[in-house]
Short mmCIF file of C-alpha atoms in Angstrom, two decimals:
data_model
loop_
_atom_site.label_atom_id
_atom_site.label_comp_id
_atom_site.label_asym_id
_atom_site.label_seq_id
_atom_site.Cartn_x
_atom_site.Cartn_y
_atom_site.Cartn_z
CA MET H 1 75.04 11.06 150.90
CA ALA H 2 72.30 10.45 153.63
CA GLN H 3 71.20 12.96 155.65
CA PRO H 4 72.57 12.38 159.43
CA VAL H 5 70.53 10.36 161.74
CA ARG H 6 70.96 12.15 165.33
CA ARG H 7 70.42 10.26 168.58
CA ARG H 8 70.55 11.54 171.99
CA PRO H 9 72.47 10.04 174.89
CA GLY H 10 70.60 7.43 177.04
CA GLY H 11 70.48 7.36 180.92
CA GLY H 12 70.92 5.19 183.37
CA ALA H 13 73.79 4.17 185.95
CA ARG H 14 76.80 6.10 185.21
CA GLY H 15 79.53 4.68 183.27
CA ARG H 16 78.32 1.21 182.82
CA SER H 17 76.46 -0.64 180.17
CA VAL H 18 73.46 -2.36 181.06
CA HIS H 19 71.91 -2.79 177.58
CA ARG H 20 73.28 -6.43 177.84
CA ALA H 21 70.83 -7.77 180.90
CA GLY H 22 68.48 -9.45 178.19
CA PRO H 23 68.61 -10.20 174.72
CA VAL H 24 71.92 -8.84 173.28
CA HIS H 25 71.05 -6.24 170.66
CA GLY H 26 67.96 -7.84 169.79
CA VAL H 27 69.93 -11.24 169.78
CA SER H 28 69.75 -13.32 172.83
CA GLY H 29 72.53 -13.33 174.94
CA THR H 30 72.00 -17.01 176.42
CA ASP H 31 71.91 -18.86 172.82
CA ALA H 32 75.06 -21.18 172.20
CA ARG H 33 75.40 -19.41 169.07
CA GLY H 34 74.71 -16.06 170.13
CA ARG H 35 70.96 -15.53 168.32
CA ARG H 36 67.87 -15.25 170.11
CA ARG H 37 66.22 -18.28 171.28
CA PRO H 38 62.59 -18.32 170.71
CA PRO H 39 60.72 -19.49 174.38
CA GLY H 40 60.50 -23.30 174.65
CA ARG H 41 63.33 -23.92 172.13
CA ARG H 42 66.69 -25.55 172.90
CA ASP H 43 69.49 -24.71 170.70
CA ARG H 44 71.23 -28.21 169.16
CA ALA H 45 74.37 -27.71 170.96
CA SER H 46 72.39 -27.62 174.64
CA ARG H 47 70.12 -30.33 173.54
CA PRO H 48 70.76 -33.67 176.43
CA GLY H 49 73.53 -35.95 174.84
CA SER H 50 74.42 -33.61 171.72
CA THR H 51 77.28 -32.04 173.00
CA LEU H 52 78.52 -35.07 174.87
CA THR H 53 78.20 -36.92 171.77
CA LEU H 54 80.20 -34.81 169.47
CA SER H 55 82.93 -34.01 172.41
CA ALA H 56 83.21 -37.93 172.68
CA LEU H 57 83.91 -38.27 168.50
CA ALA H 58 86.43 -35.56 168.61
CA LEU H 59 88.11 -37.00 171.72
CA ALA H 60 88.42 -40.54 170.52
CA ALA H 61 89.48 -39.56 167.27
CA PHE H 62 92.52 -37.56 168.76
CA LEU H 63 93.02 -40.42 171.70
CA LEU H 64 93.32 -43.03 168.65
CA GLY H 65 95.10 -41.04 166.46
CA LEU H 66 92.94 -41.19 163.53
CA GLY H 67 93.05 -37.07 162.85
CA PRO H 68 90.87 -35.94 159.97
CA PRO H 69 90.13 -37.57 156.52
CA PRO H 70 93.18 -37.23 154.16
CA GLY H 71 93.13 -33.46 152.60
CA ILE H 72 90.98 -31.87 154.87
CA THR H 73 92.48 -29.62 157.61
CA TRP H 74 91.52 -26.57 159.42
CA SER H 75 93.10 -23.84 161.59
CA PRO H 76 93.47 -22.93 164.39
CA ARG H 77 93.35 -26.99 164.95
CA ALA H 78 91.18 -26.01 168.53
CA PRO H 79 89.42 -23.15 167.76
CA LEU H 80 87.68 -21.26 170.56
CA GLU H 81 83.87 -21.32 171.57
CA GLY H 82 82.74 -18.45 169.45
CA SER H 83 85.57 -17.94 166.85
CA LEU H 84 86.23 -17.99 163.12
CA VAL H 85 88.05 -21.02 161.74
CA ILE H 86 89.10 -21.78 158.18
CA LEU H 87 88.65 -25.18 156.76
CA ALA H 88 91.12 -26.18 153.91
CA VAL H 89 90.61 -29.15 150.97
CA ARG H 90 93.64 -30.14 149.21
CA SER H 91 93.54 -32.69 146.32
CA ASP H 92 94.73 -32.37 142.87
CA SER H 93 91.55 -34.27 141.62
CA VAL H 94 89.09 -32.37 143.57
CA VAL H 95 87.03 -29.89 141.32
CA ASP H 96 84.44 -28.59 143.62
CA VAL H 97 83.74 -28.42 147.51
CA GLN H 98 80.48 -27.92 149.21
CA GLY H 99 79.74 -28.03 152.91
CA THR H 100 78.48 -26.90 156.38
CA LEU H 101 80.07 -26.20 159.74
CA ALA H 102 77.97 -26.13 162.82
CA GLY H 103 75.03 -26.05 160.70
CA GLN H 104 75.97 -23.08 158.43
CA ALA H 105 76.90 -23.22 154.95
CA LEU H 106 80.66 -22.98 154.03
CA HIS H 107 81.60 -20.93 150.92
CA PHE H 108 84.67 -22.83 149.38
CA GLU H 109 87.00 -20.68 147.19
CA ARG H 110 89.65 -22.20 144.67
CA GLU H 111 93.04 -20.99 145.39
CA ALA H 112 96.27 -22.25 144.20
CA ASP H 113 96.80 -24.87 146.97
CA GLY H 114 93.23 -26.27 146.89
CA PHE H 115 89.81 -25.10 148.15
CA HIS H 116 89.52 -22.51 151.17
CA ALA H 117 86.19 -21.82 153.47
CA LEU H 118 85.19 -19.60 156.52
CA GLY H 119 83.42 -20.95 158.94
CA GLY H 120 82.14 -20.11 162.90
CA VAL H 121 82.30 -22.01 165.72
CA PRO H 122 79.22 -21.71 168.05
CA PHE H 123 79.31 -20.31 171.86
CA GLY H 124 78.84 -22.68 174.28
CA SER H 125 79.75 -26.25 172.47
CA ASP H 126 82.56 -28.47 173.15
CA SER H 127 82.59 -29.54 169.52
CA ALA H 128 81.54 -28.38 165.92
CA VAL H 129 81.05 -30.79 163.10
CA ALA H 130 81.98 -29.92 159.61
CA ARG H 131 80.24 -31.97 156.80
CA VAL H 132 82.46 -31.79 153.62
CA VAL H 133 81.44 -32.94 150.05
CA ARG H 134 83.96 -33.30 147.56
CA SER H 135 83.57 -33.71 143.97
CA TYR H 136 86.42 -35.18 142.01
CA ALA H 137 86.90 -35.23 138.08
CA ASP H 138 86.40 -38.66 137.44
CA GLY H 139 82.73 -38.00 138.47
CA VAL H 140 83.30 -39.49 142.18
CA VAL H 141 81.16 -37.69 145.20
CA ASP H 142 81.94 -38.45 148.87
CA THR H 143 81.23 -36.85 152.16
CA ALA H 144 83.53 -36.65 155.15
CA THR H 145 82.07 -35.74 158.57
CA VAL H 146 84.62 -34.12 160.69
CA PRO H 147 84.10 -32.93 164.44
CA LEU H 148 86.42 -30.29 165.29
CA PRO H 149 87.20 -29.85 169.09
CA VAL H 150 86.35 -26.60 170.47
CA ARG H 151 88.24 -24.82 173.43
CA ARG H 152 85.95 -22.97 176.18
CA ARG H 153 86.94 -19.45 176.87
CA ARG H 154 87.77 -19.04 180.59
CA LEU H 155 86.89 -15.28 181.34
CA PRO H 156 85.99 -13.74 184.61
CA GLY H 157 82.49 -12.10 185.10
CA GLU H 158 81.84 -8.52 185.00
CA ARG H 159 79.52 -7.97 188.02
CA LEU H 160 77.24 -4.73 187.70
CA ARG H 161 74.61 -3.47 190.04
CA VAL H 162 72.05 -1.42 188.43
CA ALA H 163 68.01 -0.44 189.15
CA PRO H 164 66.10 -3.54 188.58
CA GLU H 165 64.40 -1.87 185.35
CA PHE H 166 67.64 -2.00 183.44
CA ALA H 167 68.26 -5.67 184.39
CA ARG H 168 65.19 -6.92 182.65
CA PRO H 169 63.04 -5.13 179.78
CA PRO H 170 59.21 -4.61 180.79
CA ASP H 171 56.57 -6.97 179.54
CA SER H 172 55.35 -4.05 177.10
CA LEU H 173 58.27 -4.24 175.24
CA LYS H 174 58.65 -8.14 174.59
CA GLU H 175 56.89 -8.04 171.09
CA ARG H 176 59.23 -4.91 169.94
CA ILE H 177 62.31 -6.91 170.85
CA ARG H 178 61.09 -9.99 169.21
CA LEU H 179 60.43 -8.35 165.94
CA GLU H 180 63.77 -6.62 166.08
CA SER H 181 65.40 -10.09 166.83
CA GLU H 182 63.82 -11.26 163.69
CA LEU H 183 64.96 -8.31 161.67
CA VAL H 184 68.38 -8.97 162.59
CA ASP H 185 68.32 -12.90 162.03
CA GLY H 186 67.20 -12.09 158.71
CA VAL H 187 70.32 -10.09 158.01
CA ARG H 188 72.52 -13.02 159.22
CA GLU H 189 70.70 -15.45 157.14
CA ARG H 190 70.74 -13.61 153.91
CA ALA H 191 74.56 -12.87 154.15
CA HIS H 192 75.03 -16.47 152.78
CA GLU H 193 73.31 -15.39 149.62
CA THR H 194 75.55 -12.53 148.96
CA PRO H 195 78.86 -13.21 147.28
CA ARG H 196 82.22 -12.20 149.13
CA LEU H 197 82.50 -8.44 148.83
CA TRP H 198 85.96 -8.13 150.54
CA HIS H 199 89.27 -8.33 149.02
CA GLU H 200 91.75 -6.49 151.64
CA PRO H 201 92.23 -7.30 155.20
CA PHE H 202 89.67 -6.28 157.52
CA GLU H 203 90.70 -3.27 160.08
CA ARG H 204 89.65 -1.98 163.13
CA PRO H 205 86.24 0.36 163.35
CA ARG H 206 88.32 2.79 165.86
CA THR H 207 92.08 2.89 167.04
CA SER H 208 90.95 3.77 170.36
CA VAL H 209 91.34 1.33 173.45
CA ILE H 210 89.31 -1.80 173.77
CA THR H 211 86.86 -1.54 177.01
CA SER H 212 85.21 -4.78 177.23
CA GLY H 213 86.12 -8.07 175.29
CA PHE H 214 84.35 -10.83 173.70
CA GLY H 215 82.22 -13.53 175.54
CA ILE H 216 82.33 -11.83 179.24
CA PRO H 217 79.57 -13.01 181.31
CA ARG H 218 77.36 -10.24 182.57
CA ILE H 219 76.37 -10.16 186.40
CA PHE H 220 73.37 -8.05 186.68
CA ASN H 221 72.44 -8.00 190.85
CA GLY H 222 73.70 -11.17 191.41
CA ALA H 223 72.56 -13.14 188.52
CA VAL H 224 74.06 -14.14 185.22
CA ARG H 225 72.03 -12.49 182.50
CA SER H 226 73.97 -12.70 179.54
CA ARG H 227 77.34 -12.59 177.79
CA HIS H 228 79.00 -9.71 175.85
CA TYR H 229 78.99 -10.90 172.50
CA GLY H 230 80.82 -7.96 170.81
CA VAL H 231 83.93 -5.69 171.17
CA ASP H 232 83.62 -2.25 172.88
CA PHE H 233 85.84 0.64 172.01
CA ALA H 234 86.18 3.82 173.62
CA GLY H 235 85.15 6.78 172.14
CA GLN H 236 83.82 10.21 173.08
CA TRP H 237 80.45 11.47 171.45
CA GLY H 238 80.58 12.27 168.04
CA ALA H 239 84.17 10.27 167.31
CA PRO H 240 84.30 8.83 163.70
CA VAL H 241 83.09 5.07 163.32
CA HIS H 242 84.59 3.42 160.29
CA ALA H 243 83.43 0.32 158.32
CA THR H 244 85.81 -2.29 158.84
CA ASN H 245 85.90 -3.86 155.00
CA ARG H 246 83.97 -3.64 151.87
CA GLY H 247 80.39 -4.32 151.90
CA VAL H 248 76.74 -3.45 151.54
CA VAL H 249 74.55 -1.82 154.08
CA ALA H 250 71.86 -4.37 155.13
CA LEU H 251 70.06 -2.57 157.77
CA VAL H 252 70.23 0.98 159.41
CA ALA H 253 67.72 1.15 162.54
CA ASP H 254 67.12 2.39 165.89
CA LEU H 255 66.67 -0.79 167.86
CA TYR H 256 65.89 -1.55 171.94
CA TYR H 257 69.24 -2.52 172.68
CA SER H 258 71.58 -1.46 170.53
CA GLY H 259 70.22 1.83 170.03
CA THR H 260 71.25 3.75 166.21
CA THR H 261 72.46 0.56 164.82
CA VAL H 262 74.20 -0.35 161.08
CA LEU H 263 74.61 -3.81 160.01
CA VAL H 264 76.97 -4.33 157.04
CA ASP H 265 77.01 -7.66 154.80
CA HIS H 266 80.46 -8.45 153.46
CA GLY H 267 78.96 -11.29 151.84
CA ALA H 268 79.85 -15.17 152.32
CA GLY H 269 77.80 -15.47 155.73
CA LEU H 270 80.08 -12.28 157.26
CA VAL H 271 78.20 -9.44 158.84
CA THR H 272 79.39 -6.89 161.02
CA GLY H 273 77.59 -4.43 163.26
CA TYR H 274 78.14 -1.03 164.38
CA PHE H 275 75.94 0.03 167.82
CA HIS H 276 74.99 2.67 169.79
CA LEU H 277 75.75 5.19 167.37
CA SER H 278 74.79 8.98 167.55
CA ARG H 279 74.74 9.70 163.64
CA VAL H 280 74.80 7.78 160.66
CA PHE H 281 75.85 8.70 157.14
CA VAL H 282 74.45 5.50 154.99
CA VAL H 283 71.24 3.97 154.07
CA PRO H 284 70.37 0.15 153.15
CA GLY H 285 71.88 -0.69 150.17
CA ASP H 286 74.83 1.53 150.05
CA THR H 287 78.19 -0.25 149.20
CA VAL H 288 81.02 1.07 151.74
CA GLU H 289 84.55 0.61 151.41
CA ARG H 290 87.08 -0.07 154.06
CA GLY H 291 87.95 2.96 156.20
CA GLN H 292 84.50 4.41 155.05
CA VAL H 293 83.22 6.92 157.85
CA ILE H 294 79.76 5.53 158.53
CA GLY H 295 78.61 7.19 161.81
CA HIS H 296 79.43 8.79 164.88
CA VAL H 297 80.01 7.25 168.30
CA GLY H 298 76.78 7.50 170.79
CA ALA H 299 75.26 6.27 173.51
CA THR H 300 71.76 5.14 171.77
CA GLY H 301 70.15 2.13 173.18
CA ARG H 302 70.60 0.40 176.51
CA VAL H 303 74.04 1.92 177.56
CA THR H 304 74.76 4.78 179.88
CA ARG H 305 78.24 6.07 178.28
CA PRO H 306 79.31 6.95 174.68
CA HIS H 307 81.07 4.25 173.13
CA LEU H 308 81.24 1.70 170.04
CA HIS H 309 79.99 -1.85 170.19
CA TRP H 310 81.32 -3.66 167.13
CA TRP H 311 79.74 -7.14 166.44
CA GLY H 312 80.57 -9.70 164.11
CA THR H 313 78.61 -13.05 162.74
CA TYR H 314 79.24 -15.97 160.50
CA GLY H 315 75.65 -16.55 159.66
CA GLU H 316 73.38 -17.07 162.55
CA ILE H 317 76.62 -17.91 164.53
CA THR H 318 77.87 -14.91 166.53
CA VAL H 319 81.90 -14.65 166.78
CA ASP H 320 84.69 -12.64 168.08
CA PRO H 321 85.28 -9.80 165.54
CA LEU H 322 88.81 -9.17 166.32
CA ASP H 323 89.17 -12.46 164.47
CA LEU H 324 88.55 -10.95 161.18
CA LEU H 325 91.31 -8.66 161.83
CA LYS H 326 93.83 -12.01 161.50
CA LEU H 327 92.20 -12.78 158.19
CA VAL H 328 93.78 -11.94 154.76
CA PRO H 329 91.59 -12.33 151.34
CA SER H 330 93.17 -15.66 150.75
CA LEU H 331 91.31 -17.09 153.53
CA GLU H 332 94.27 -17.66 155.60
CA TRP H 333 95.68 -16.50 159.02
CA ARG H 334 97.98 -13.44 159.24
CA ALA H 335 100.99 -14.79 160.69
CA THR H 336 101.78 -11.44 162.52
CA GLY H 337 98.49 -11.47 164.37
CA HIS H 338 95.62 -8.26 164.21
CA ALA H 339 95.90 -6.16 161.07
CA LYS H 340 97.12 -2.69 161.42
CA THR H 341 95.13 0.28 160.61
CA ARG H 342 96.12 3.19 158.27
CA ARG H 343 94.33 5.94 160.86
CA THR H 344 96.35 7.80 163.24
CA ASP H 345 95.53 8.53 166.95
CA ALA H 346 94.46 11.87 166.24
CA GLN H 347 91.34 10.45 164.25
CA ARG H 348 90.32 8.60 167.13
#
């Protein structure tokens, strides 16, 4: 086992998280996909006309009753922005399926009733386009383009009043933040190259209460600076943090925004992150199992009190990590909602 990495608490306004005033944990909070956007570059979802065109396609299909091509379905039917979605291709004569959703590769797996794949819906878009390539037993190959209608999240903003230095990092740190963003982006991209490693339902990293949800706008000193692209769990300094499923540790680093950070690559595009830790018990390359203690709650990075920030991505798309708790290994949604954890309240 690796020697624990110890970190001391950060300072700042008491009882408030201020680390999301700029790029979130090395990944920009203003990008429609939840990732850092280089200066001067627009995300594809925000380019003039792109969102309108995709929305019009989706709306026209539903108004005309056209629906998706035969044999292609998805769940949920109208996913929220920044969420996971499952695509299914059903046909006895289909022998292989490839595809993308919102520009990210889909990893279709064959099940008894057809092919299933998990995908991510970008934040800040009214529609996400899936492109599905089906290969048939007789050698025929067809390509279907399917616009998925996306529902916007209606969330109240969280207003924070902090010292100016907490609302925006100094120029001297911009290069560090840029390099850390590239480091995190590399983990997200490489997750598509890893085969799926999890075969049990996901579980929470902690059983404590959730103190801040996914997608909430953060308003610092009267100006919207970012969104909260993760879920915060309450925790005292030194409380255990558990891996939410089997995977390989892809990154252990001390980052400007997220402090002591562990990223776990679960394969087939999925990555989870555990931020602001005080101690770490894993190193890059370690295989972790569901429920394994990988670190302790802390207050490292741009925060003012101990808590765990849990983060989830599908490739370049940041998603609500609570969606992972609804999945079963056959890539279907759990009918009963979020998976239950095996730990007791005494282990919080």
